[in-house]
Short mmCIF file of C-alpha atoms (C1' of nucleotides) in Angstrom, two decimals:
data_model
loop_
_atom_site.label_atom_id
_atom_site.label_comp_id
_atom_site.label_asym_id
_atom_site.label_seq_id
_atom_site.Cartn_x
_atom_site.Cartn_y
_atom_site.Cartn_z
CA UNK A 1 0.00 0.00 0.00
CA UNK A 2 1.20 3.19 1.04
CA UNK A 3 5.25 3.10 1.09
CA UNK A 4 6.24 5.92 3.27
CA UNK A 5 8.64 4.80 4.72
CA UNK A 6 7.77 5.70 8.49
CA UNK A 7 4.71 5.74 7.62
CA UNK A 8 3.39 3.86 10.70
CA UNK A 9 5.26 6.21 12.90
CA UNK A 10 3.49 8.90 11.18
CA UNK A 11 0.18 6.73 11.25
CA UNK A 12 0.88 6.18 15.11
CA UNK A 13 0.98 10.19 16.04
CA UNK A 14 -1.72 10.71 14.26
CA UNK A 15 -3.63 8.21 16.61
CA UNK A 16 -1.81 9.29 19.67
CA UNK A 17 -2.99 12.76 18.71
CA UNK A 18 -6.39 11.44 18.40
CA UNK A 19 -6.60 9.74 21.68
CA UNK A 20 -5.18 12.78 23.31
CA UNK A 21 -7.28 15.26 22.23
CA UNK A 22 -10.18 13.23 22.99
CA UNK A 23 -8.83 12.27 26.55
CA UNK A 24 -8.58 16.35 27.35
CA UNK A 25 -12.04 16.88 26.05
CA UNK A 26 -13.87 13.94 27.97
CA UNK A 27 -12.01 15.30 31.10
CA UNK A 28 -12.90 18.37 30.72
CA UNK A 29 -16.49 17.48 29.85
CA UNK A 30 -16.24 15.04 33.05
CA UNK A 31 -15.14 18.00 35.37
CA UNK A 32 -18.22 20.10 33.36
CA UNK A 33 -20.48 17.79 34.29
CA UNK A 34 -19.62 17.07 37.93
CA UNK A 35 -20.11 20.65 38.25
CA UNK A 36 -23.50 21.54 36.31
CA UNK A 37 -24.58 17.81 35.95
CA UNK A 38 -27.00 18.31 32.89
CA UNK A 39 -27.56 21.43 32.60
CA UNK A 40 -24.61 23.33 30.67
CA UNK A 41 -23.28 21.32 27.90
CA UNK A 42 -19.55 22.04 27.14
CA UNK A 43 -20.11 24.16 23.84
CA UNK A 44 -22.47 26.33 26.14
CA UNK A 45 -19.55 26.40 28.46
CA UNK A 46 -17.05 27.62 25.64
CA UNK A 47 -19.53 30.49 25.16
CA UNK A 48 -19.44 31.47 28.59
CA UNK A 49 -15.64 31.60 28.76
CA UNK A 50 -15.59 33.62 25.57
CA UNK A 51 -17.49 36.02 27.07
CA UNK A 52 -15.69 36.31 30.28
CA UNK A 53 -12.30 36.49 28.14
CA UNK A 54 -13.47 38.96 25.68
CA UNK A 55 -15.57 41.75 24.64
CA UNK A 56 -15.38 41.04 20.90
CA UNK A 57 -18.97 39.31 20.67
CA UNK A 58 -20.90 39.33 18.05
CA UNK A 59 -23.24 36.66 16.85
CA UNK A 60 -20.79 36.03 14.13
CA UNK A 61 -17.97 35.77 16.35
CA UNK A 62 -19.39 33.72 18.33
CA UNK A 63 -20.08 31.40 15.30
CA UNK A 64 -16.42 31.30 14.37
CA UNK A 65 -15.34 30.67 18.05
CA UNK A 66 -18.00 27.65 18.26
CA UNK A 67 -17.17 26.63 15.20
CA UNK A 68 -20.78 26.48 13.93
CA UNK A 69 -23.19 29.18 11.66
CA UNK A 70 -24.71 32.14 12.82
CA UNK A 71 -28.18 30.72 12.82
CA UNK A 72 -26.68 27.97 15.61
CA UNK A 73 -24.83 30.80 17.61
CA UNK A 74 -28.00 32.81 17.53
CA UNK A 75 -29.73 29.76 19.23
CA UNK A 76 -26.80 29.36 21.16
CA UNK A 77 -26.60 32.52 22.78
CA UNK A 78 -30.56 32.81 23.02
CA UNK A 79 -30.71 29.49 25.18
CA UNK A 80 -27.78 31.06 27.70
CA UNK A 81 -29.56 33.84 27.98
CA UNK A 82 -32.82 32.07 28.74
CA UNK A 83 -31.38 29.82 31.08
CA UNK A 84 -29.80 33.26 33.11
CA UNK A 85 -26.39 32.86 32.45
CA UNK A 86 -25.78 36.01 29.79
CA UNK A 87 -27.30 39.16 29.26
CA UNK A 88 -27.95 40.28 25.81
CA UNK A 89 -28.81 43.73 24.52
CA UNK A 90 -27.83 45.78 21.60
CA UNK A 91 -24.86 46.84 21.05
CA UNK A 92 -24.48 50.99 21.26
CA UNK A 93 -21.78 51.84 19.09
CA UNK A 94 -23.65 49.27 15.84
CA UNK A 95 -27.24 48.91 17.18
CA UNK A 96 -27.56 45.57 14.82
CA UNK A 97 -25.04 44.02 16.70
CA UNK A 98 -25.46 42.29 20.37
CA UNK A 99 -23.42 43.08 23.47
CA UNK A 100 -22.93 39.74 26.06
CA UNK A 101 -22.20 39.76 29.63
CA UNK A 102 -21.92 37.28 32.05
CA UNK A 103 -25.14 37.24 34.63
CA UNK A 104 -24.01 36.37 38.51
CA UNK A 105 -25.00 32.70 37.64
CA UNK A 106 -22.96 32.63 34.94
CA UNK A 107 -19.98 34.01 36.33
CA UNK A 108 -20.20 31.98 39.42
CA UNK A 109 -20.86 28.89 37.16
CA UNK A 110 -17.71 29.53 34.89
CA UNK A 111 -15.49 30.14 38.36
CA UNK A 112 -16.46 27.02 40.08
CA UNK A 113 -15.62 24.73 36.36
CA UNK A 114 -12.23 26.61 36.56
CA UNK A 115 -11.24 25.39 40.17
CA UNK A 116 -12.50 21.74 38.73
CA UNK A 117 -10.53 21.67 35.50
CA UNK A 118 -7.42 23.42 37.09
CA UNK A 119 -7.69 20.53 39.60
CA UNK A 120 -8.02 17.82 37.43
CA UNK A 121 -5.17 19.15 35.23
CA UNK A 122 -3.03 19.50 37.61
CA UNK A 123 -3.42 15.43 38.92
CA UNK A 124 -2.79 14.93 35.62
CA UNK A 125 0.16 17.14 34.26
CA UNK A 126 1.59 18.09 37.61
CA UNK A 127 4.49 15.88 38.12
CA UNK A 128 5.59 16.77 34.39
CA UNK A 129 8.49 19.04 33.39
CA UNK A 130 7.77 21.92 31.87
CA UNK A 131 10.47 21.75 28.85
CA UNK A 132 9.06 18.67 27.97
CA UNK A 133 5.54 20.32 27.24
CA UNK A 134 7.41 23.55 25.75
CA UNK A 135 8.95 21.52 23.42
CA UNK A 136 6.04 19.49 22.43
CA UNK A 137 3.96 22.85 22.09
CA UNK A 138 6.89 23.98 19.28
CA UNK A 139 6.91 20.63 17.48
CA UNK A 140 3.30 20.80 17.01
CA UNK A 141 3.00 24.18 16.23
CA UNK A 142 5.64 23.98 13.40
CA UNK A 143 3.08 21.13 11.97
CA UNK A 144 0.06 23.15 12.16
CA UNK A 145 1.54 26.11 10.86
CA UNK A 146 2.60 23.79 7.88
CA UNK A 147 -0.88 22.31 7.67
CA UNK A 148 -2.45 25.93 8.05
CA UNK A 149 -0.23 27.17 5.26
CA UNK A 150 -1.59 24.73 2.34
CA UNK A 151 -5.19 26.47 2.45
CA UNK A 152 -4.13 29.50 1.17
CA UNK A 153 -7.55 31.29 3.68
CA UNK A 154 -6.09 35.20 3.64
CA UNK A 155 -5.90 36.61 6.60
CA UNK A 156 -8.97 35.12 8.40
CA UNK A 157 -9.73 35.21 12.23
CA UNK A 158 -8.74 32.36 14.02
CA UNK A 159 -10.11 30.48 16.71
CA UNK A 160 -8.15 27.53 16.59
CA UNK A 161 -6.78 27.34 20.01
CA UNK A 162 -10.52 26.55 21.14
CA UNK A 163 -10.37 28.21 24.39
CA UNK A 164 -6.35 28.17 25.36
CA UNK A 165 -5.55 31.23 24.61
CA UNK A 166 -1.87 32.25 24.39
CA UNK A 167 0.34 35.72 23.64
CA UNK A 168 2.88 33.93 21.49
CA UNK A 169 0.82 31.66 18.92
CA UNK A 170 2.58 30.40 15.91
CA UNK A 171 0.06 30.51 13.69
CA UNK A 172 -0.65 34.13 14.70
CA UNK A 173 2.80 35.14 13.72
CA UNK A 174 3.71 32.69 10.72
CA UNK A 175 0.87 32.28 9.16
CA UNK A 176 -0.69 35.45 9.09
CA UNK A 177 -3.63 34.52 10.92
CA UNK A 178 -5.60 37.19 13.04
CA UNK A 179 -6.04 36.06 16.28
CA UNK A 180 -9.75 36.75 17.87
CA UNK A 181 -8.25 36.33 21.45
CA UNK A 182 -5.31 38.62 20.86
CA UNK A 183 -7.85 41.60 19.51
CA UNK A 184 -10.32 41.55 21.33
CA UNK A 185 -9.28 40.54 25.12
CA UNK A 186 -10.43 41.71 27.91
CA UNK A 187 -7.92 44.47 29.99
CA UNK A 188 -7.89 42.25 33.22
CA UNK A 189 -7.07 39.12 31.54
CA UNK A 190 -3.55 37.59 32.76
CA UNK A 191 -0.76 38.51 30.48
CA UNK A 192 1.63 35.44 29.38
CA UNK A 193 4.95 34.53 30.89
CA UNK A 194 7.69 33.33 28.45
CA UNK A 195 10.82 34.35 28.64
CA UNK A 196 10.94 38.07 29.69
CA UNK A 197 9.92 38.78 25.83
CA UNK A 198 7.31 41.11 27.18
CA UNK A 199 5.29 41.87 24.08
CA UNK A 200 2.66 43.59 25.58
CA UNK A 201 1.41 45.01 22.37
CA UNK A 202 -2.12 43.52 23.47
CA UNK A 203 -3.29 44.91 26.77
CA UNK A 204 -5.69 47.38 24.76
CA UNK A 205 -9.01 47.91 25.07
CA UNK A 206 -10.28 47.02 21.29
CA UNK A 207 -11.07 49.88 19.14
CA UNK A 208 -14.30 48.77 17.14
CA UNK B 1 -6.53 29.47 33.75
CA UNK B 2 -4.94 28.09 36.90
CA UNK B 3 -2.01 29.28 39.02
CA UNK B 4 0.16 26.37 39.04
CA UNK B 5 3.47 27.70 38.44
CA UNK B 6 3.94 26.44 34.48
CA UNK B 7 0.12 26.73 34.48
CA UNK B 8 0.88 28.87 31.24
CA UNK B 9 3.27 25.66 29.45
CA UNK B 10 0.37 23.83 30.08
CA UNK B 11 -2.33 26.37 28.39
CA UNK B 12 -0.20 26.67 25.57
CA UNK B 13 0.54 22.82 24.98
CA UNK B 14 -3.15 22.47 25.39
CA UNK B 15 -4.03 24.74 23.03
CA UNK B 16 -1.05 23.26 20.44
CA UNK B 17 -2.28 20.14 20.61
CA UNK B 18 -5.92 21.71 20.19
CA UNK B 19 -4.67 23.97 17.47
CA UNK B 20 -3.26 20.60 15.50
CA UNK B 21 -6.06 17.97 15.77
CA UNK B 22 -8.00 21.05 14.23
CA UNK B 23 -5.46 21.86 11.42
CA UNK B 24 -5.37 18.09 10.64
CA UNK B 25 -9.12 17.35 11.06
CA UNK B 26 -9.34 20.57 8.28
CA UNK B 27 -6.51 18.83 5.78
CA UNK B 28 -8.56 15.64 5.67
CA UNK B 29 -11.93 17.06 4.94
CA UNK B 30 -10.58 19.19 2.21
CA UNK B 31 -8.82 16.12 0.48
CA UNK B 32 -12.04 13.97 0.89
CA UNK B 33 -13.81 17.31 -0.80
CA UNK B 34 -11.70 17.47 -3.33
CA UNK B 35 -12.66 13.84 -4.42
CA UNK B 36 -16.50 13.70 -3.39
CA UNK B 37 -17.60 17.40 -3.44
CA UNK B 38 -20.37 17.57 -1.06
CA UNK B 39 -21.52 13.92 -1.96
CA UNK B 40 -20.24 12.19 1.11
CA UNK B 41 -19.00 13.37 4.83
CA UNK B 42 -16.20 13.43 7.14
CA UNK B 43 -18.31 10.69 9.61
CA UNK B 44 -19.52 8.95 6.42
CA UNK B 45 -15.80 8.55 4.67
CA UNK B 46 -14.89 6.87 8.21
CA UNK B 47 -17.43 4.82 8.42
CA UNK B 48 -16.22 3.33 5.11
CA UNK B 49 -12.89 2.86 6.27
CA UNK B 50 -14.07 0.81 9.72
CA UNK B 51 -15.71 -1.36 7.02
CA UNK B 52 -12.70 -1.76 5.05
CA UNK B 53 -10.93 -2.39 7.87
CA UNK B 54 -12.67 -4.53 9.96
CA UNK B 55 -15.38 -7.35 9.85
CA UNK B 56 -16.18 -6.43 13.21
CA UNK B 57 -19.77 -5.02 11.90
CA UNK B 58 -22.68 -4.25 13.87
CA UNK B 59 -25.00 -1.46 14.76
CA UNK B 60 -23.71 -1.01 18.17
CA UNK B 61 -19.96 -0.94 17.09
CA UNK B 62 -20.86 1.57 14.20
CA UNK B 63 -21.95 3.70 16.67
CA UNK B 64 -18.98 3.14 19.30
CA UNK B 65 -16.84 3.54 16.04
CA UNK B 66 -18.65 7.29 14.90
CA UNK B 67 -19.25 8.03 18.98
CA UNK B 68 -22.55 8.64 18.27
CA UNK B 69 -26.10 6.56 19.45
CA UNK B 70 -27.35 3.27 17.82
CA UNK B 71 -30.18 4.98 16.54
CA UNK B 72 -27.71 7.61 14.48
CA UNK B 73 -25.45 4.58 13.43
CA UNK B 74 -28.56 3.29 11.80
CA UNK B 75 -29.51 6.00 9.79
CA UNK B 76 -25.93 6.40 9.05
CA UNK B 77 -25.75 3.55 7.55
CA UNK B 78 -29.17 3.87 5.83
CA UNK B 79 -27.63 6.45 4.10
CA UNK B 80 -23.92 4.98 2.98
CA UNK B 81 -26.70 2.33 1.50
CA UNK B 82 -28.91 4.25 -0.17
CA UNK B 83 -26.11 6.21 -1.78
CA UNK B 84 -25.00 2.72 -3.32
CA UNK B 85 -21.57 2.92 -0.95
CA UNK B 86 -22.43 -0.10 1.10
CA UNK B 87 -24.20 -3.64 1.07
CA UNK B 88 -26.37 -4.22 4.07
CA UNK B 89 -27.83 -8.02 4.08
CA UNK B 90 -28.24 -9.56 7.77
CA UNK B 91 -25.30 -11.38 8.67
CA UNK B 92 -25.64 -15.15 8.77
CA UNK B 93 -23.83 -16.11 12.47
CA UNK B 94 -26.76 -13.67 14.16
CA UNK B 95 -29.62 -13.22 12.24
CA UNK B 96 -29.88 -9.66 14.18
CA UNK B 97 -27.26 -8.38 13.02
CA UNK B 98 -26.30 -7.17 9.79
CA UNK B 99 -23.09 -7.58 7.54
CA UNK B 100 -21.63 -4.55 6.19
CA UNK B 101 -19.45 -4.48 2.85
CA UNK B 102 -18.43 -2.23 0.52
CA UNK B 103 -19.97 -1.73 -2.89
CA UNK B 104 -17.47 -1.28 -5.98
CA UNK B 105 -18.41 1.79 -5.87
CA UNK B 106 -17.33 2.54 -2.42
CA UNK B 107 -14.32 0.74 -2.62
CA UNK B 108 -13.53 2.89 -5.79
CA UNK B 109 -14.29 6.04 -3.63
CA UNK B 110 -12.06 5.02 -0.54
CA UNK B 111 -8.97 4.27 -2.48
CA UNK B 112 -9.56 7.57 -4.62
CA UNK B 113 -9.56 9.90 -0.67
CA UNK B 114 -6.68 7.36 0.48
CA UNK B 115 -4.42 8.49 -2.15
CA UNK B 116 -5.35 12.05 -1.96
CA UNK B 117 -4.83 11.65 1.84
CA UNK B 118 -1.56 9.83 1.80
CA UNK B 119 -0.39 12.67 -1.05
CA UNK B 120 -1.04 15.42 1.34
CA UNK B 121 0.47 13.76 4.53
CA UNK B 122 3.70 13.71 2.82
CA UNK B 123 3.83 17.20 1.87
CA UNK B 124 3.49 18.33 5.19
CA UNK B 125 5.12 15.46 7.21
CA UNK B 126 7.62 14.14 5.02
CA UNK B 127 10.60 15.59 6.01
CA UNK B 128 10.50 15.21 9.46
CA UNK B 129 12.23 13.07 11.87
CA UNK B 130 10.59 9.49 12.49
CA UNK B 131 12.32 10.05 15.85
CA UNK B 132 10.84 13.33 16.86
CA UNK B 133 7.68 11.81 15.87
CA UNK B 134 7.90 8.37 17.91
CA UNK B 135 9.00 10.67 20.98
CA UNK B 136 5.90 12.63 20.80
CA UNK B 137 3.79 9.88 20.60
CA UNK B 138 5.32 8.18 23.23
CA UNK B 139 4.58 11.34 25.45
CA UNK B 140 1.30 11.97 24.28
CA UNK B 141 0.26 8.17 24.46
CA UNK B 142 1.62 8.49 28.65
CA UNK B 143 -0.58 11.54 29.42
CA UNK B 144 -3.38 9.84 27.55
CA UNK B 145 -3.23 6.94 29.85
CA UNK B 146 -3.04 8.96 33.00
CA UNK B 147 -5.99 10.59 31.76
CA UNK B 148 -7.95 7.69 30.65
CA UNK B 149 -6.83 6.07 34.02
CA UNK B 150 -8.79 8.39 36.23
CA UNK B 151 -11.95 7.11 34.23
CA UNK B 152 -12.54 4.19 35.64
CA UNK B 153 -14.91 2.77 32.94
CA UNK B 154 -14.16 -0.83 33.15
CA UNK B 155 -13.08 -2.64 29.75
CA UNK B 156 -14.86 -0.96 27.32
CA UNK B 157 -14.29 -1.24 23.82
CA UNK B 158 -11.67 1.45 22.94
CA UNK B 159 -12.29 3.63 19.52
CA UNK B 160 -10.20 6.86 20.64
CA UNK B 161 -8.15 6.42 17.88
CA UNK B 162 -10.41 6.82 15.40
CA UNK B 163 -9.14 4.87 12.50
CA UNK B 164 -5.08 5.09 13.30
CA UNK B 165 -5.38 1.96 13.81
CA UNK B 166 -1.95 0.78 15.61
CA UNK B 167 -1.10 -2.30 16.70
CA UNK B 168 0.75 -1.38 20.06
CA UNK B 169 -1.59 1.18 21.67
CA UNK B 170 -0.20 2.05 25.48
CA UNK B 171 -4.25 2.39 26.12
CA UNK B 172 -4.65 -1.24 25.46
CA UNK B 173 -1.57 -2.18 27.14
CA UNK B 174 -1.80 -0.49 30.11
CA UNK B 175 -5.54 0.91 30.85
CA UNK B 176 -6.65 -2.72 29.72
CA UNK B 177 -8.67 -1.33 26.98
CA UNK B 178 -10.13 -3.81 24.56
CA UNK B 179 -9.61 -2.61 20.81
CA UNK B 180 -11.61 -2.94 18.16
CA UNK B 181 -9.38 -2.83 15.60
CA UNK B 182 -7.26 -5.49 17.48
CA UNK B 183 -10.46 -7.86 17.66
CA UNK B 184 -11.55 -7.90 14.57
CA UNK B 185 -9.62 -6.50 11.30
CA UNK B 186 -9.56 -8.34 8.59
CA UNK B 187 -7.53 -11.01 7.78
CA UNK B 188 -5.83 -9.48 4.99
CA UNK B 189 -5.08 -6.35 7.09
CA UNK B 190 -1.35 -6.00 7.12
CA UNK B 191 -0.06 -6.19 10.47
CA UNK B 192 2.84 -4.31 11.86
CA UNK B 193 3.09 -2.30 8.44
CA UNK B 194 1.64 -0.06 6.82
CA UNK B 195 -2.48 -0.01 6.09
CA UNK B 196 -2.97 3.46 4.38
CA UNK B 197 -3.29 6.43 6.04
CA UNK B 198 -5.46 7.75 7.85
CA UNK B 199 -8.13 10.08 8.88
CA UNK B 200 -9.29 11.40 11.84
CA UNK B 201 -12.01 13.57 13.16
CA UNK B 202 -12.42 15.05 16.29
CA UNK B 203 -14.61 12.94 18.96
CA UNK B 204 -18.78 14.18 18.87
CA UNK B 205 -20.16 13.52 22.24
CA UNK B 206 -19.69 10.81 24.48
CA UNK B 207 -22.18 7.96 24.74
CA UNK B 208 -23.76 9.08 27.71
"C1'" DC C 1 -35.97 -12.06 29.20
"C1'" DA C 2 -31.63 -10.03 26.73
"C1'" DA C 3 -29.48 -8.30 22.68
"C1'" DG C 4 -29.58 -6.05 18.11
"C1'" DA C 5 -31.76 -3.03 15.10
"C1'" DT C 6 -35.18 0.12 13.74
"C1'" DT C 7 -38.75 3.88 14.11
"C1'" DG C 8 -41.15 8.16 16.27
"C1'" DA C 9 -40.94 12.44 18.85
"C1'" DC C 10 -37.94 15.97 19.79
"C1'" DT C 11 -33.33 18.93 19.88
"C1'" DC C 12 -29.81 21.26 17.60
"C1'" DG C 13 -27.28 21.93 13.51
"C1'" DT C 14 -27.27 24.00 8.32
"C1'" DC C 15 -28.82 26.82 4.38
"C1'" DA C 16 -31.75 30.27 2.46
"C1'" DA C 17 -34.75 34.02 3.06
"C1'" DT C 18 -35.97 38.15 5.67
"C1'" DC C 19 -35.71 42.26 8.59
"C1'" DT C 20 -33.13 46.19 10.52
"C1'" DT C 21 -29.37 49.23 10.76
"C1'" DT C 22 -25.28 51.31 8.55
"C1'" DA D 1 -26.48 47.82 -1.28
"C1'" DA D 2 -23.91 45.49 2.63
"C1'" DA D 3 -23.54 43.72 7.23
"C1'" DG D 4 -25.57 41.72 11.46
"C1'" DA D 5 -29.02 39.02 13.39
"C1'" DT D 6 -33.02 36.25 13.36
"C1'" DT D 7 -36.50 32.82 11.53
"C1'" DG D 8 -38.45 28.60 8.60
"C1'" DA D 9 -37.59 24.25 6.46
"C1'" DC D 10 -35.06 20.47 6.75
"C1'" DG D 11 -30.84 17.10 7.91
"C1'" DA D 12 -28.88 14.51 11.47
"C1'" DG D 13 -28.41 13.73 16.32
"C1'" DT D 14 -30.74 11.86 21.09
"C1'" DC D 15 -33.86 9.06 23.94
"C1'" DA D 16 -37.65 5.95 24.46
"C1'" DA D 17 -40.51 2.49 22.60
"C1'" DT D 18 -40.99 -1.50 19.64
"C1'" DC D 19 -40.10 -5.54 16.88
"C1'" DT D 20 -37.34 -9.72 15.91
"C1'" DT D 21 -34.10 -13.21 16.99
"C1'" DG D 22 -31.15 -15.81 20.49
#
DNA sequence: CAAGATTGACTCGTCAATCTTT
DNA sequence: AAAGATTGACGAGTCAATCTTG
């Protein structure tokens, strides 16, 4: 068949990837769920932490950030907002647009699945060194950006980091991407470590 | 997201390995695109290859394999049917359950999006080092056991990695997983070689 | 009865059309 | 007009009920 040769290596991270990725997100949904029970699905939760990271909302941000169309993120946001978690009203600066906010429930709600995931991170990658994971991060960077780089996509926003949001993305810098996070953050959100290369070229309120 | 110290290594590894799954889940539906247009899906394409793959057939394993209900596995493959992609007759062991096989036509198809696939891995894999690539797996195969671990979800049949098939797989090994794959490919499949490349897609929802 | 598969009622996604604001 | 958001029709998912075979 195919005659790569290391082409079962390659085949093999490809799986490992797989399982990984899918390990994180049923952890995550685990911790979710211990926390809400039935009553917040993890997309819903995604939506919350946007919010609370942000103020770039807009039903069609949203929809890029969830990954879905702006018909689903309308629904999306209407059934947080019915269930009391966000507040919507229009926007003042583009009345056809929507401004979100966290409601009390909501913000208590996000702040209580923080402490769990943090936890259950930790008992996971706690006893793990740190250059190890810093040099994993580059490898796979380097791939994506080389994946990312095929589809030619000018200059889109990208959400690709689902809800890890970092100062020094690869993709942001190599691949021209325009990163939603980096725009449109919040003032009080923690700045990144690495390396004393400061960069605080963020750390502005947007400018819509 | 947490105040571990590292607690940012760990966001951005996250995120990396977030940020690839995505860029590699995106590479794969654009080949299979390129070959079907909008005639078959990412779930449907994979549900092809588990029948190539395997003879392990049923409703209930479909819809371990997709990670989606029985009742979606059925109309999945109601659909892969009607679209003249796969034989459904009931299978003669169990006269409840029904065999699964591909039609020339979707065997055509398959090996059409394998070669596309296995074109486009190599351009953006092929000049890496099989070494830096069995490391990360190795890694990423540890912290997905340690994850899986805490689970405690006894023996079930393992699909996490979705159709990277590999023959060692820590998860079976060491979180005494049962694999499909293991159970029941076909005879033909080659064994500690190469078996085309593969696909992946990122997990739906659990099975409650 | 238990297991496998299917079907019906309902939820949430997509696309296309529509309404409002710029 | 163009952009942002919402709504209707419909595809594809879930659960619960049902039917058939072991």
């Amino acid at each position: 068949m195919q005659s790569v040769p290391g082409g079962q290596v390659l085949n093999n991270f490809l799986g490992s990837a797989q399982i990984f990725t899918s390990a994180v997100d049923d952890l995550m949904t685990q911790q979710l769920r211990a926390i809400t029970g039935d009553e917040v699905t993890y997309s819903q939760l995604k939506l919350l932490k946007m919010v609370s990271l942000t103020d770039g909302y807009s039903v069609s941000n949203v929809a890029q950030f969830l990954g879905v169309s702006t018909a689903a993120a309308s629904r999306a946001v209407d059934r947080l907002v019915r269930r009391g978690l966000v507040n919507r009203v229009e926007a003042e600066e583009d009345r056809r647009a929507v401004a979100l906010s966290l409601t009390d429930k909501g913000t208590e709600l996000l702040a209580r699945y923080d402490a769990a995931a943090g936890e259950a991170l930790n008992q996971v990658f706690g006893d793990l060194a740190t250059e190890q994971l810093r040099g994993m991060s580059d490898l796979l960077d380097r791939l994506s950006v080389s994946i990312v780089q095929r589809e030619e996509a000018g200059a889109q926003v990208c959400f690709r980091c689902g809800i890890h949001f970092r100062d020094r993305c690869l993709l942001r810098r190599q691949a021209s991407r325009t990163c939603f996070f980096h725009l449109h953050r919040k003032a009080e959100t923690p700045d990144a470590e690495e390396h004393g290369n400061g960069l605080h070229e963020g750390r502005k309120r947007k400018a819509k």
